[in-house]
Amino acid sequence: TVGCVALDKDGNLTAGTSTGGMMNKRFGRIGDSPIIGAGTYANNASCAVSCTGHGEFFIRLGVAKDISSMMEYQNISLEEASNKAIDKLTQIGGTGGIIGLDKNGNIVMKMNTNGMYRAYSNSKGETEILIYK
Amino acid sequence: SDYAIVIHGGAGTILRKDFTPEKETLYKKVLQEALQIGDSILRNGGSSLDAVEKTIRILENSPLFNAGKGAVFTNSGKNELDASIMWGKDLNAGAVAGVDDIKNPISAARKVMENSEHVMLSGHGASEFAKTQGLEIVDQSYFFTQNRWDHLQEILKKEKEMTPEDRHG
């Protein structure tokens, strides 16, 4: 799975995710990537999120929308909401990671696996490419 | 920040011992290329929608990642791709699922969002829609990569159950 979230100069957030699905899948299995709210979500009022991992768990938790909702209803930061989402994922046995951006340009890259291919850059000139945890 | 962009290429069991320096450089090069495309669009005042689509297309076109070219194989030896996109400005969204001949599914997802009254299209119908939108349609063989194929054969041969270690996003 690959994904991207971005905040433009007009303050608009976008999230996108694309995947080949799960190796050896059958019966037309679909994971979380194409399901809005599970693997992908964006709302200018809160954040943009793209997920990767074991899709069935992300679908059951509605992870991407859950992060946005926690920010809106609990008035917590993207960082805090993302940590809670990964905790929920871990508790039910799911594995994977998320990337996110809030309306102020704050970045999160969270996972409960050994690693995640990930990178970011911003208008401050900050940029980083990471693979391992 | 005035603008920002974050990308991922999947999560899973990524161990340093499995990565030669050359392999690590290869992955970082593609991530860097994808990031630069998106950063450039945003720096020049482009929309986050354009940045996300163009960035993901780079990753889809790389055989290193499980999306587009480089997608894993289904049990029947096919590639079935899914993608979605959502714009935070108006909560508009689009997605395609189970498509097997659209070169860049993320672009198809955007077309669904912008040019259809639906959110998600699947399978053959999604491909038919993509054709009407002028998107590039490719033969199934475009998505073939030897290492993914070998991995599927290994799994089928051993008839083993999938474990968390087999899942890479």
Short mmCIF file of C-alpha atoms in Angstrom, two decimals, chain A residues 1-26 28-37 39-45 50-54 95-101 103-105 107-109 111 113-124 126-132, chain B residues 1-16 19 24 27-28 31-32 35 39 42-49 51-52 55-56 59-60 65-68 71-76 80-89 91 93-98 105-106 119-120 148 151-152 155-156 160 162 164 166-169:
data_model
loop_
_atom_site.label_atom_id
_atom_site.label_comp_id
_atom_site.label_asym_id
_atom_site.label_seq_id
_atom_site.Cartn_x
_atom_site.Cartn_y
_atom_site.Cartn_z
CA THR A 1 0.00 0.00 0.00
CA VAL A 2 1.08 3.56 -0.66
CA GLY A 3 -0.48 6.77 0.57
CA CYS A 4 -0.12 10.51 0.73
CA VAL A 5 -1.61 13.38 2.72
CA ALA A 6 -1.04 17.02 1.89
CA LEU A 7 -1.89 20.53 3.07
CA ASP A 8 -1.77 23.28 0.46
CA LYS A 9 -1.27 27.02 0.83
CA ASP A 10 -5.03 27.58 0.72
CA GLY A 11 -5.44 25.44 3.81
CA ASN A 12 -7.00 22.49 2.02
CA LEU A 13 -6.18 18.98 3.18
CA THR A 14 -6.27 15.90 0.92
CA ALA A 15 -5.69 12.21 1.64
CA GLY A 16 -5.12 9.42 -0.87
CA THR A 17 -4.31 5.71 -0.68
CA SER A 18 -3.58 3.08 -3.34
CA THR A 19 -2.90 -0.63 -2.98
CA GLY A 20 -2.51 -4.01 -4.57
CA GLY A 21 -4.31 -5.53 -1.62
CA MET A 22 -3.26 -8.63 0.27
CA MET A 23 -1.08 -11.34 -1.26
CA ASN A 24 -3.02 -14.55 -2.05
CA LYS A 25 -6.41 -12.88 -1.46
CA ARG A 26 -9.51 -14.61 -2.79
CA GLY A 28 -12.82 -10.42 -4.42
CA ARG A 29 -11.53 -9.44 -1.01
CA ILE A 30 -11.30 -5.68 -0.54
CA GLY A 31 -9.30 -4.06 2.27
CA ASP A 32 -9.51 -0.66 3.90
CA SER A 33 -7.67 1.34 1.25
CA PRO A 34 -10.65 2.19 -0.97
CA ILE A 35 -13.07 2.57 1.91
CA ILE A 36 -13.52 6.19 2.90
CA GLY A 37 -13.26 6.51 6.67
CA GLY A 39 -8.12 3.73 5.25
CA THR A 40 -8.53 7.25 3.91
CA TYR A 41 -10.14 10.41 5.29
CA ALA A 42 -9.72 14.18 5.01
CA ASN A 43 -11.52 17.09 6.63
CA ASN A 44 -10.21 20.66 6.66
CA ALA A 45 -11.63 21.04 10.18
CA SER A 50 -3.93 7.55 5.02
CA CYS A 51 -3.56 4.05 6.48
CA THR A 52 -1.63 0.90 5.66
CA GLY A 53 -1.77 -2.53 7.20
CA HIS A 54 -4.14 -5.41 7.84
CA THR A 95 -1.07 -4.37 12.57
CA GLY A 96 -0.14 -1.43 10.41
CA GLY A 97 0.46 2.27 10.40
CA ILE A 98 -0.96 5.67 9.60
CA ILE A 99 0.28 8.98 8.30
CA GLY A 100 -1.55 12.19 9.08
CA LEU A 101 -1.49 15.94 8.76
CA LYS A 103 -4.79 21.89 9.41
CA ASN A 104 -1.73 23.53 11.01
CA GLY A 105 0.72 21.29 9.20
CA ILE A 107 2.72 15.64 10.99
CA VAL A 108 2.27 12.13 12.39
CA MET A 109 3.68 8.83 11.17
CA MET A 111 2.88 2.27 13.35
CA THR A 113 4.97 -2.82 13.07
CA ASN A 114 8.76 -3.00 12.78
CA GLY A 115 8.83 -0.34 10.15
CA MET A 116 7.01 1.75 7.59
CA TYR A 117 8.35 3.33 4.42
CA ARG A 118 7.60 6.99 5.04
CA ALA A 119 8.73 10.53 4.33
CA TYR A 120 7.65 14.13 4.76
CA SER A 121 8.56 17.67 3.82
CA ASN A 122 7.09 21.11 4.47
CA SER A 123 7.41 24.80 3.72
CA LYS A 124 9.88 25.24 6.58
CA GLU A 126 12.12 20.23 6.90
CA THR A 127 12.35 16.88 5.14
CA GLU A 128 13.01 13.32 6.20
CA ILE A 129 12.84 9.81 4.72
CA LEU A 130 12.50 6.88 7.12
CA ILE A 131 12.06 3.10 6.88
CA TYR A 132 12.64 1.48 10.23
CA SER B 1 3.39 25.42 8.00
CA ASP B 2 2.19 27.06 4.78
CA TYR B 3 2.19 23.62 3.23
CA ALA B 4 3.23 20.09 4.12
CA ILE B 5 3.19 16.63 2.63
CA VAL B 6 3.59 13.16 4.13
CA ILE B 7 3.86 9.89 2.23
CA HIS B 8 4.04 6.18 3.05
CA GLY B 9 4.92 3.07 1.10
CA GLY B 10 3.37 0.50 3.39
CA ALA B 11 4.10 -0.86 6.85
CA GLY B 12 5.09 -4.31 7.98
CA THR B 13 8.01 -6.46 8.99
CA ILE B 14 10.86 -4.37 7.70
CA LEU B 15 14.07 -5.62 9.28
CA ARG B 16 17.50 -4.06 8.80
CA PHE B 19 17.97 -4.73 3.66
CA GLU B 24 17.70 0.76 1.06
CA TYR B 27 13.62 2.57 -1.80
CA LYS B 28 14.73 5.96 -0.51
CA LEU B 31 10.33 7.95 -1.85
CA GLN B 32 12.46 11.06 -2.45
CA LEU B 35 8.05 13.55 -2.16
CA ASP B 39 6.47 19.31 -2.55
CA LEU B 42 2.55 22.66 -3.14
CA ARG B 43 5.48 25.10 -3.11
CA ASN B 44 4.23 26.60 -6.38
CA GLY B 45 0.73 27.10 -5.03
CA GLY B 46 -0.84 23.96 -6.45
CA SER B 47 -3.69 22.15 -4.72
CA SER B 48 -3.23 19.36 -2.22
CA LEU B 49 -5.47 17.29 -4.50
CA ALA B 51 -0.06 16.95 -5.00
CA VAL B 52 -1.57 13.76 -3.59
CA THR B 55 2.79 11.82 -5.71
CA ILE B 56 0.89 8.54 -5.50
CA LEU B 59 4.70 5.27 -6.10
CA GLU B 60 2.19 3.30 -8.19
CA PHE B 65 5.67 -0.93 -3.62
CA ASN B 66 2.43 -2.88 -3.39
CA ALA B 67 0.35 -0.59 -5.59
CA GLY B 68 0.05 -0.23 -9.36
CA ALA B 71 1.06 -5.05 -6.79
CA VAL B 72 0.89 -8.45 -5.11
CA PHE B 73 -0.97 -11.35 -6.72
CA THR B 74 -4.30 -12.82 -5.76
CA ASN B 75 -4.73 -16.55 -5.21
CA SER B 76 -5.67 -16.92 -8.88
CA GLU B 80 -6.49 -6.46 -8.20
CA LEU B 81 -6.00 -2.84 -7.27
CA ASP B 82 -7.86 -0.44 -4.98
CA ALA B 83 -7.51 3.30 -4.42
CA SER B 84 -9.29 6.23 -2.83
CA ILE B 85 -8.95 9.98 -2.47
CA MET B 86 -10.72 12.55 -0.32
CA TRP B 87 -10.68 16.33 -0.35
CA GLY B 88 -10.97 17.98 3.04
CA LYS B 89 -12.41 21.20 1.68
CA LEU B 91 -15.59 16.16 2.08
CA ALA B 93 -14.40 11.54 -2.09
CA GLY B 94 -13.85 8.91 -4.75
CA ALA B 95 -12.64 5.31 -4.85
CA VAL B 96 -12.15 2.31 -7.11
CA ALA B 97 -11.94 -1.29 -5.92
CA GLY B 98 -10.88 -4.57 -7.50
CA PRO B 105 -5.94 3.68 -9.83
CA ILE B 106 -5.48 6.86 -7.78
CA VAL B 119 -18.13 7.53 -4.26
CA MET B 120 -16.93 4.03 -5.16
CA ARG B 148 5.81 -10.92 -6.28
CA HIS B 151 6.32 -15.08 -3.50
CA LEU B 152 2.83 -16.22 -4.48
CA ILE B 155 2.84 -19.49 -0.61
CA LEU B 156 0.75 -21.71 -2.86
CA LYS B 160 0.67 -22.19 4.36
CA MET B 162 -0.91 -16.24 6.10
CA PRO B 164 1.28 -11.33 10.29
CA ASP B 166 3.48 -12.13 5.43
CA ARG B 167 1.44 -8.96 5.40
CA HIS B 168 3.15 -5.86 4.18
CA GLY B 169 0.37 -3.39 3.83
#
